Tab-separated table of C-alpha atoms and ligand atoms in Angstrom:
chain	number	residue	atom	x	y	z
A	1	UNK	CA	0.000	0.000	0.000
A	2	UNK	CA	1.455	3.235	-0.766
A	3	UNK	CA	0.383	6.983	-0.811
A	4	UNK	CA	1.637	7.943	-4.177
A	5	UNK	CA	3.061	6.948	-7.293
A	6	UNK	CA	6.432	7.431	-6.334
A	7	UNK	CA	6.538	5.327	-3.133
A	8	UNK	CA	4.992	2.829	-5.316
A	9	UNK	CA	7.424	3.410	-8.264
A	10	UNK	CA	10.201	3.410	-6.013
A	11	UNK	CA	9.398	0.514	-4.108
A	12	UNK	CA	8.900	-1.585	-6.619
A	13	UNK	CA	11.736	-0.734	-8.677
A	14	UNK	CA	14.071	-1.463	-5.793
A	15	UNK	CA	12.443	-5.165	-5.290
A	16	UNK	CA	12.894	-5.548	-8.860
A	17	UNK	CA	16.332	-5.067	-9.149
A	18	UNK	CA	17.294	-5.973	-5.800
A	19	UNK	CA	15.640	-9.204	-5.321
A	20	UNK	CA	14.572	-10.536	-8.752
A	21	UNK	CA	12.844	-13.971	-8.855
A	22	UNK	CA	14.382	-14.729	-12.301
A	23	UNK	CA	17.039	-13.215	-14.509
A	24	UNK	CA	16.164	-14.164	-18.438
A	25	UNK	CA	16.312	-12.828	-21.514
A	26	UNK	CA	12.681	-12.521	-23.091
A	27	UNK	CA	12.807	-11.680	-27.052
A	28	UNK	CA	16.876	-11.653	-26.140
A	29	UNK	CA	16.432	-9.048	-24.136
A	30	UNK	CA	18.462	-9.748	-20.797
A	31	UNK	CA	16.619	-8.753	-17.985
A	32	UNK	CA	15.598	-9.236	-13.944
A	33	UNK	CA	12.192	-10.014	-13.156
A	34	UNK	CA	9.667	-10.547	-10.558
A	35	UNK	CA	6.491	-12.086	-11.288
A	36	UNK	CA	2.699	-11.303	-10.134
A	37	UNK	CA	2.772	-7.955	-8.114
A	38	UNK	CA	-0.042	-5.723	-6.856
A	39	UNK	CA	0.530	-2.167	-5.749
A	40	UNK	CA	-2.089	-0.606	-4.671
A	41	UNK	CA	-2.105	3.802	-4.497
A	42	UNK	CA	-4.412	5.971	-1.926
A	43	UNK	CA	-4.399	8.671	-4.436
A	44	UNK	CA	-3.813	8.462	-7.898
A	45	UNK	CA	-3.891	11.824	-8.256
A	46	UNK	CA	-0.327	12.197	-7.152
A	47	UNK	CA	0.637	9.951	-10.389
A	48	UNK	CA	4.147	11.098	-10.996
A	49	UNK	CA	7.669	10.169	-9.625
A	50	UNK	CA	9.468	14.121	-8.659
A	51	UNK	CA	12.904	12.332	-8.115
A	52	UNK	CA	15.207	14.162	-10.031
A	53	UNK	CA	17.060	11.705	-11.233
A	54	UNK	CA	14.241	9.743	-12.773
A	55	UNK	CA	13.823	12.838	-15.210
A	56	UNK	CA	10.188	11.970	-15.772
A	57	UNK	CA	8.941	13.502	-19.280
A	58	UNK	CA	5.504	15.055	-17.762
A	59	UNK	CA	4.848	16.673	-21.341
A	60	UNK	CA	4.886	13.012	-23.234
A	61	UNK	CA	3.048	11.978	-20.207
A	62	UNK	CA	-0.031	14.388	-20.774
A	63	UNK	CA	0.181	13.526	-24.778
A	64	UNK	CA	-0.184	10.122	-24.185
A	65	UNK	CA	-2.994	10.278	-21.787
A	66	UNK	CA	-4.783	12.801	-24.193
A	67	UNK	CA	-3.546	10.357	-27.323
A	68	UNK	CA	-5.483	7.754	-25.289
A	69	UNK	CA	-8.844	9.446	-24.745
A	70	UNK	CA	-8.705	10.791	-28.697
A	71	UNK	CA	-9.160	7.669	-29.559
A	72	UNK	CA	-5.952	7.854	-32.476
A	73	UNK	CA	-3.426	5.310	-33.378
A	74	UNK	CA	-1.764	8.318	-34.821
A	75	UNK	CA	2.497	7.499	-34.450
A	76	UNK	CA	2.558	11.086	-36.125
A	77	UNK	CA	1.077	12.102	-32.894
A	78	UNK	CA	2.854	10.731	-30.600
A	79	UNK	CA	6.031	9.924	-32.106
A	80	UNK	CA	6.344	14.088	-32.127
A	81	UNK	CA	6.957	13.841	-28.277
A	82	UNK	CA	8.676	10.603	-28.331
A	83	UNK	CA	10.496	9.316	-30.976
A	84	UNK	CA	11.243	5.982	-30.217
A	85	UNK	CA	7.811	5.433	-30.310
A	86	UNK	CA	8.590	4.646	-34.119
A	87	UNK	CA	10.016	1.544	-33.724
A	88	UNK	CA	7.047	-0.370	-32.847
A	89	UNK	CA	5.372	1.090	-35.962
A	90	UNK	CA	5.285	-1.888	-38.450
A	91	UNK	CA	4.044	0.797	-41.313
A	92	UNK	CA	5.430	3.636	-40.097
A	93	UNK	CA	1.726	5.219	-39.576
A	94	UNK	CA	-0.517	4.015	-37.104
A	95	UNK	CA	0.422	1.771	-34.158
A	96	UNK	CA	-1.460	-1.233	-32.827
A	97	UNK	CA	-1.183	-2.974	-29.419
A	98	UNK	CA	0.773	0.261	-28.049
A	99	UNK	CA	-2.380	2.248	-29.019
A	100	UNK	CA	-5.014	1.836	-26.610
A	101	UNK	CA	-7.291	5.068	-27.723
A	102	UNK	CA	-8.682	2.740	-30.413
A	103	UNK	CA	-9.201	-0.354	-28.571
A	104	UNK	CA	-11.249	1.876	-25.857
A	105	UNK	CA	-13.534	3.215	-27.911
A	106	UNK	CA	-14.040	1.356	-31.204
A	107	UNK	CA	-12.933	-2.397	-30.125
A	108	UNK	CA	-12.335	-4.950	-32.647
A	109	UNK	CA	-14.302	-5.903	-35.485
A	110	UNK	CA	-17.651	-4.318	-33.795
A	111	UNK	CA	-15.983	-0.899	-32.952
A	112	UNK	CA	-17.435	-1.152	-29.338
A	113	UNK	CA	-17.332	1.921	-27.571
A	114	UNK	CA	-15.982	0.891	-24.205
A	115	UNK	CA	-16.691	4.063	-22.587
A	116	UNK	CA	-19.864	4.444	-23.361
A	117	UNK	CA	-20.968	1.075	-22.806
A	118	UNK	CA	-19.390	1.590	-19.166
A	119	UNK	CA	-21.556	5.116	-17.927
A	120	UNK	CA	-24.523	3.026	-19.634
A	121	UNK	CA	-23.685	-0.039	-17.094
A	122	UNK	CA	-22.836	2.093	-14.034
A	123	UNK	CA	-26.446	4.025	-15.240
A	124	UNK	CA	-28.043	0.354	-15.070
A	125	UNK	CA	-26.296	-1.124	-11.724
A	126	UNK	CA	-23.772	1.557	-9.813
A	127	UNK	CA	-22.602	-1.487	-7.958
A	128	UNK	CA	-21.609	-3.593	-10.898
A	129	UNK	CA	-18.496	-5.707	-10.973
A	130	UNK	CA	-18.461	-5.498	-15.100
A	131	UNK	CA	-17.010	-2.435	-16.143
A	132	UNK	CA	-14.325	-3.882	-18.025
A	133	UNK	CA	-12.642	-2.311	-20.578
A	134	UNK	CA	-10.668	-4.665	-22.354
A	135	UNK	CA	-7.336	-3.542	-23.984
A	136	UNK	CA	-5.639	-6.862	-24.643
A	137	UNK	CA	-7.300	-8.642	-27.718
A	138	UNK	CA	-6.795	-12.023	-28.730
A	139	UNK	CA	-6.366	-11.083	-32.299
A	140	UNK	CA	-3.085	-9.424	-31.993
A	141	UNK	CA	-0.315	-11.311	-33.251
A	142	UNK	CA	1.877	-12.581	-30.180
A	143	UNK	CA	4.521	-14.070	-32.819
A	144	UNK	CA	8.497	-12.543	-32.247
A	145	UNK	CA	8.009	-10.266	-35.458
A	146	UNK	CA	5.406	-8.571	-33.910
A	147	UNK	CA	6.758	-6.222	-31.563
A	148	UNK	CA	3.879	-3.957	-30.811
A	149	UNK	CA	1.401	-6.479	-28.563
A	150	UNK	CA	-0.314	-4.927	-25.988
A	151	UNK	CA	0.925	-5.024	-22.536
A	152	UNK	CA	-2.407	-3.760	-20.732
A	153	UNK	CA	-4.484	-6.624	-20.879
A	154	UNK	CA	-7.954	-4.125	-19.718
A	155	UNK	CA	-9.054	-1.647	-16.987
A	156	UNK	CA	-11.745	-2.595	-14.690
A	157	UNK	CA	-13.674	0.796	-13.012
A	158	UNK	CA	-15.833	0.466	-9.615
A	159	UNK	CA	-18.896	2.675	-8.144
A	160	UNK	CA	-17.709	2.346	-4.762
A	161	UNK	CA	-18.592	5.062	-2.026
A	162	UNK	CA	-18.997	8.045	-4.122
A	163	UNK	CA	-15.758	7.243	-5.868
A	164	UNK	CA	-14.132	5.631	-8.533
A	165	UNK	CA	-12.218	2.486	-8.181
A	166	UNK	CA	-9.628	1.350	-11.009
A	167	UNK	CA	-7.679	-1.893	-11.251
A	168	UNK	CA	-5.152	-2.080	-14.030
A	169	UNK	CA	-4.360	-5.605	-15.189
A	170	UNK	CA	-0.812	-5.594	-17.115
A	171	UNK	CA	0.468	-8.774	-18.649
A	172	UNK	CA	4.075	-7.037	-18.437
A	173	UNK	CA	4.963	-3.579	-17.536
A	174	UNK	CA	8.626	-2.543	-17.245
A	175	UNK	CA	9.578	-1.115	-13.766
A	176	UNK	CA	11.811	1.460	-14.656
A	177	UNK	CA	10.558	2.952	-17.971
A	178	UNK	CA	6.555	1.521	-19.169
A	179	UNK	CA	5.398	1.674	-15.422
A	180	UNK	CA	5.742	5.706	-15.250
A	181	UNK	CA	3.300	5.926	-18.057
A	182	UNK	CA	1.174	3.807	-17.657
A	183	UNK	CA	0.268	4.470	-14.100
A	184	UNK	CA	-0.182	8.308	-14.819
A	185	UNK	CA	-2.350	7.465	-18.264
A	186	UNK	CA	-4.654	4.830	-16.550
A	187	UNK	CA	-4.995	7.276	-13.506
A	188	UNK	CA	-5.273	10.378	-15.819
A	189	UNK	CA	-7.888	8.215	-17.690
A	190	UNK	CA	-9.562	7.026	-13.908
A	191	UNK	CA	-10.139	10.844	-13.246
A	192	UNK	CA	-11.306	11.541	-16.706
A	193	UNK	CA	-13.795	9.103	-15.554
A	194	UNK	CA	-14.648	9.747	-12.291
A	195	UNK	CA	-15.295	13.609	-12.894
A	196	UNK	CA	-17.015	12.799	-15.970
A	197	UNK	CA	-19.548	10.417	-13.420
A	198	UNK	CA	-19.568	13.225	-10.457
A	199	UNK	CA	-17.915	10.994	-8.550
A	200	UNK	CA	-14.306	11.421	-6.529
A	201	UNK	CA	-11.343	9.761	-7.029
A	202	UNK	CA	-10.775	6.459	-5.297
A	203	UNK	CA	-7.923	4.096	-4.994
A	204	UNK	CA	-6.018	2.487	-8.023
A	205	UNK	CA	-4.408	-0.648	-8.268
A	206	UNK	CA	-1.645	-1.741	-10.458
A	207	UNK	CA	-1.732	-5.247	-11.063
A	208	UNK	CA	1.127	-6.727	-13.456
A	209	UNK	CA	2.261	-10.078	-14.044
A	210	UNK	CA	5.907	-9.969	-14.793
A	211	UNK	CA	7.501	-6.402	-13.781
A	212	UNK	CA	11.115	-6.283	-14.901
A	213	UNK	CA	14.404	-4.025	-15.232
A	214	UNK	CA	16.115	-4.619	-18.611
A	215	UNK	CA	19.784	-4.884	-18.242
A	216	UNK	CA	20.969	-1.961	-19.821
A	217	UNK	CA	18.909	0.233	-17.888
A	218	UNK	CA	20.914	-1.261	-14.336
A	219	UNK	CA	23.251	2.201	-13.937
A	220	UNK	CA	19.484	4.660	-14.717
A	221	UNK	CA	17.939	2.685	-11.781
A	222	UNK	CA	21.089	2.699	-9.397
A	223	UNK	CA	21.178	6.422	-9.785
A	224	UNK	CA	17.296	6.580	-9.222
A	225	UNK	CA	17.824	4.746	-5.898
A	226	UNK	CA	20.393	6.674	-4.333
A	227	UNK	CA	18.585	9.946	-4.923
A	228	UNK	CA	15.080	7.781	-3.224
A	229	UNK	CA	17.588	7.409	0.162
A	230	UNK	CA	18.487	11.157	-0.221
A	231	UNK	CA	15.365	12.796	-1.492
A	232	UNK	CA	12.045	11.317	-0.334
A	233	UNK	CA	9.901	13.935	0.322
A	234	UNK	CA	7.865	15.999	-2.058
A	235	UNK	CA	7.446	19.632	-1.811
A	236	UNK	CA	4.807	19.245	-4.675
A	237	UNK	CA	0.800	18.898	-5.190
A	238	UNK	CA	0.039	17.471	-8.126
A	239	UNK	CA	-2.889	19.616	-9.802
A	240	UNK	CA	-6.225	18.152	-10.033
A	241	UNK	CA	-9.196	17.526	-12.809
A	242	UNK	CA	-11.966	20.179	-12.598
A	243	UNK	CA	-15.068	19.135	-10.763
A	244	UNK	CA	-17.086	18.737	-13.516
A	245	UNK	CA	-17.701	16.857	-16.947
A	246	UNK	CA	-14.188	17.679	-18.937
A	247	UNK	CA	-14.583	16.402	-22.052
A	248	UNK	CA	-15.237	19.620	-23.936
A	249	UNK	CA	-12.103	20.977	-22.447
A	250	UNK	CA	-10.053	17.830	-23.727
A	251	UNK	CA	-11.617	18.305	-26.723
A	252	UNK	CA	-10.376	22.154	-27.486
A	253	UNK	CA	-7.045	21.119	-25.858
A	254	UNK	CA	-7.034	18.421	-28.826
A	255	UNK	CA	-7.684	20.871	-31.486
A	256	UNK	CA	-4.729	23.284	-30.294
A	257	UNK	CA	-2.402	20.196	-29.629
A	258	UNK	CA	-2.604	19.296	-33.152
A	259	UNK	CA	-2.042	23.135	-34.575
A	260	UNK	CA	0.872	23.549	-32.248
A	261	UNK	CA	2.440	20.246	-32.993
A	262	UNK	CA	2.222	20.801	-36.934
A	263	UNK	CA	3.112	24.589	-36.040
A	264	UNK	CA	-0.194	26.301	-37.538
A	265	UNK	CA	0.071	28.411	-34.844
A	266	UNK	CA	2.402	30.001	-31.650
A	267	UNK	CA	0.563	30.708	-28.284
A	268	UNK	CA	1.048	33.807	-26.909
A	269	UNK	CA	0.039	34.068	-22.847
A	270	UNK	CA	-2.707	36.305	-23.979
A	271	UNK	CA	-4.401	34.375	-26.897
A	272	UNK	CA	-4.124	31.195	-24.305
A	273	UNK	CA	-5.941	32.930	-21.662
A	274	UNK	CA	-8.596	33.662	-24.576
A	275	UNK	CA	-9.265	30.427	-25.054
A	276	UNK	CA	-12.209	29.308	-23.360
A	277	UNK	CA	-11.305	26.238	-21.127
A	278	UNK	CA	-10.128	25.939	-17.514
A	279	UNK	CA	-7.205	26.991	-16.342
A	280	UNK	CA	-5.866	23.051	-15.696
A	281	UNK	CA	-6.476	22.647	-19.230
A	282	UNK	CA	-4.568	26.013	-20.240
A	283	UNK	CA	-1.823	24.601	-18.094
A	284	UNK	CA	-1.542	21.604	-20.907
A	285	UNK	CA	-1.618	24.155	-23.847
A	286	UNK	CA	1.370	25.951	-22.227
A	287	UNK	CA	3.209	22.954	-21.690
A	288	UNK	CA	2.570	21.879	-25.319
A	289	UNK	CA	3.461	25.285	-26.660
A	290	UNK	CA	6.923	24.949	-24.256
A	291	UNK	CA	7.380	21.726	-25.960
A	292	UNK	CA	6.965	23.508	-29.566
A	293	UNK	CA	9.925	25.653	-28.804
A	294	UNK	CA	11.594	22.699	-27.681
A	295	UNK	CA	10.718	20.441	-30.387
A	296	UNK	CA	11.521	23.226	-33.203
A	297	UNK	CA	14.345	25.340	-31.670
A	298	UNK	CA	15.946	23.414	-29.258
A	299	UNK	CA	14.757	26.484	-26.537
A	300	UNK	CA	12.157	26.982	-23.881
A	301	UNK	CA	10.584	30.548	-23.985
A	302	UNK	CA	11.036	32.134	-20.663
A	303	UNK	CA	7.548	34.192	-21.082
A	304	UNK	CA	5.697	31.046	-21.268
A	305	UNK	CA	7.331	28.795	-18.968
A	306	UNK	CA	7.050	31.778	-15.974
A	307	UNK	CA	3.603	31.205	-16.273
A	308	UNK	CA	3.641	27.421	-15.522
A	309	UNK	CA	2.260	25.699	-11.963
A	310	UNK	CA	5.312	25.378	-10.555
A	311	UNK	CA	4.987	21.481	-10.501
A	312	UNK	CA	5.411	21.465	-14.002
A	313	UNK	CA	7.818	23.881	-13.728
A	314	UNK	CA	10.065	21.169	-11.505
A	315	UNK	CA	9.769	18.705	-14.238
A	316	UNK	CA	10.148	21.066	-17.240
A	317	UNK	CA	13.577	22.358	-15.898
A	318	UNK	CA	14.508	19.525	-14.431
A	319	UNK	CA	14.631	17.652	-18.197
A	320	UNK	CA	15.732	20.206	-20.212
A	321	UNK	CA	17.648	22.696	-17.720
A	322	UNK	CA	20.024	22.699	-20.649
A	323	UNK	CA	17.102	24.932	-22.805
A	324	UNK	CA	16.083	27.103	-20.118
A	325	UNK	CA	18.985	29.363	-20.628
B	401	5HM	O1	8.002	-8.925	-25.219
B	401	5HM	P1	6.985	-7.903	-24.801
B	401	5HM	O2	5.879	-7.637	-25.829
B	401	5HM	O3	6.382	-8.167	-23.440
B	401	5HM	O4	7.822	-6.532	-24.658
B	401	5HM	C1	7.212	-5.279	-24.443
B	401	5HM	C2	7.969	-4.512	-23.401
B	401	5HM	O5	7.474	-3.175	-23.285
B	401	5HM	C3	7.841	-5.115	-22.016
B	401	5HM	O6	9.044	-4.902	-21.318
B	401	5HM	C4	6.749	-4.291	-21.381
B	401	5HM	O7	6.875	-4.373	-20.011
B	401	5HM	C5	7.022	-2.905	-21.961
B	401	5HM	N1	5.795	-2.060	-22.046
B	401	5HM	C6	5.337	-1.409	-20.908
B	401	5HM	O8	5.935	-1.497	-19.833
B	401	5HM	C7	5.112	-1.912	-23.229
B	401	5HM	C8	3.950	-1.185	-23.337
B	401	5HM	C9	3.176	-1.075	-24.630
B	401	5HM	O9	1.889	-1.651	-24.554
B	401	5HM	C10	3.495	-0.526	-22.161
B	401	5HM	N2	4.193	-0.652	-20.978
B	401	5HM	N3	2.374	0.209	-22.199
């Protein structure tokens, strides 16, 4: 049981690496591994890991969550704020297992919305224990030349209290890198939810069946657990969702995305406070129109990053300190 991510992240990291059941090499990748763990978070809110040294990309982590709930599997998208994200791209367009926008909300052959059929079932029984939505899909090709297979296997969401309960089920996650992600897209997705329902935000639990540290990630996860003995706690609040149904937010955050990532258009602080969404959501716009200057000139614009939570502030400077000049 921990409070936050990072306890969590940190925790398990350390068992990983520390005490692995098993040291193989899956698709010849050499590795340490632990199999069948459950960590469970009080509040998923606090879904990122501030240690310095982890230099935790909190604008890919937005893109991806907001990727997600688009519904794309758009590389062009998110290969912009990631660009290894290429490589599991067998036509070097869309990608498959790694995109789980499309498998929530048009599923397989039937293009099931998953969302929708959840608020319907939560409308129909708010105690249910069926609001699956499955990621995982038996179609995908689990052969070795296929190396874009889904590691989520589904989400499952619970009406329990007033809040909303999420179990993730993960048929591998990797402990140093995937897990970071993951946990702050399925908990970014779990308060999409939950404010979307009126309800609050309950616990989440991360359930994955072989959690592992790759071997040439060993001296990146030393260097994260020296800095967890010297720096443990946060000075930080992680912002939170507002209180109401966001999608039409998301939505005009997903328009601009797309016009600053092709570079249609530059944000100035004044045409960003013209734009008519809530101020968490503005907060994304600036961080996507920091990453523009980053993406395109290698620099981070002073007059825009001053105007940043400082939260995202931390994890702006602390990746690219380098631009901030
Ligand atoms: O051989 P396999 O398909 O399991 O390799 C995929 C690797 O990417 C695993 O180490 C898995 O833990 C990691 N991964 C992750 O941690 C991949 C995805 C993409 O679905 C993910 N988290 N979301």
């Amino acid at each position: 049981k921990y409070k936050n991510f990072e306890e969590a992240y940190i925790e398990n990291l350390r068992e990983t690496y520390c005490n692995p059941e098993f040291e193989n090499s899956p698709r010849g990748y050499k590795s340490r591994e632990r199999l069948n763990c459950t960590i469970e978070i009080e509040n998923p809110i606090e879904r990122v890991c501030y240690l310095p040294a982890r230099k935790e990309n909190i604008i890919f982590n937005f893109a991806e969550a907001i990727w997600y709930l688009s519904g794309s599997n758009s590389l062009e998208f998110i290969d912009y704020y990631a660009s290894n994200m290429k490589k599991y791209s067998a036509d070097g367009k869309t990608l498959k297992g790694t995109a789980y926008g499309p498998k929530i909300f048009t599923f397989g052959s039937n293009a099931i919305n998953q969302w929708n059929r959840l608020i319907d079932i939560f409308k129909e029984d708010p105690d249910t224990k069926r609001g699956f939505v499955q990621i995982f899909d038996a179609n995908e090709d689990l052969h070795l030349t296929n190396i874009d297979v889904s590691c989520t296997i589904g989400l499952q969401f619970f009406q329990r209290k007033n809040a909303l309960y999420t179990c993730g089920y993960m048929r591998a996650n990797d402990a140093y890198r995937g897990i970071v992600s993951d946990v702050f897209s399925f908990t970014f997705i779990q308060e999409m939810l939950a404010t979307q329902m009126g309800l609050k935000v309950g616990r989440y639990y991360h359930n994955i069946a072989t959690t592992h540290v790759y071997e040439p990630d060993n001296q990146h996860v030393e260097r994260i657990l020296v800095d967890s003995i010297h720096d443990t706690v946060s000075k930080f609040c992680f912002p939170t969702m507002p209180h109401k149904n966001n999608w039409d937010d998301l939505k005009v955050v997903l328009e601009y995305e797309e016009l600053l990532r092709n570079k249609k258009i530059e944000l100035s602080i004044e045409k960003l406070n013209k734009i008519g969404i809530d101020n968490y959501w503005k907060q994304l716009l600036l961080l996507f129109s920091i990453y523009q200057g980053i993406y395109y000139n290698n620099k981070i614009e002073f007059h825009l990053y001053k105007y940043l939570y400082p939260v995202y502030q931390h994890f702006v400077k602390n990746r690219w300190s380098e631009m901030l000049k």
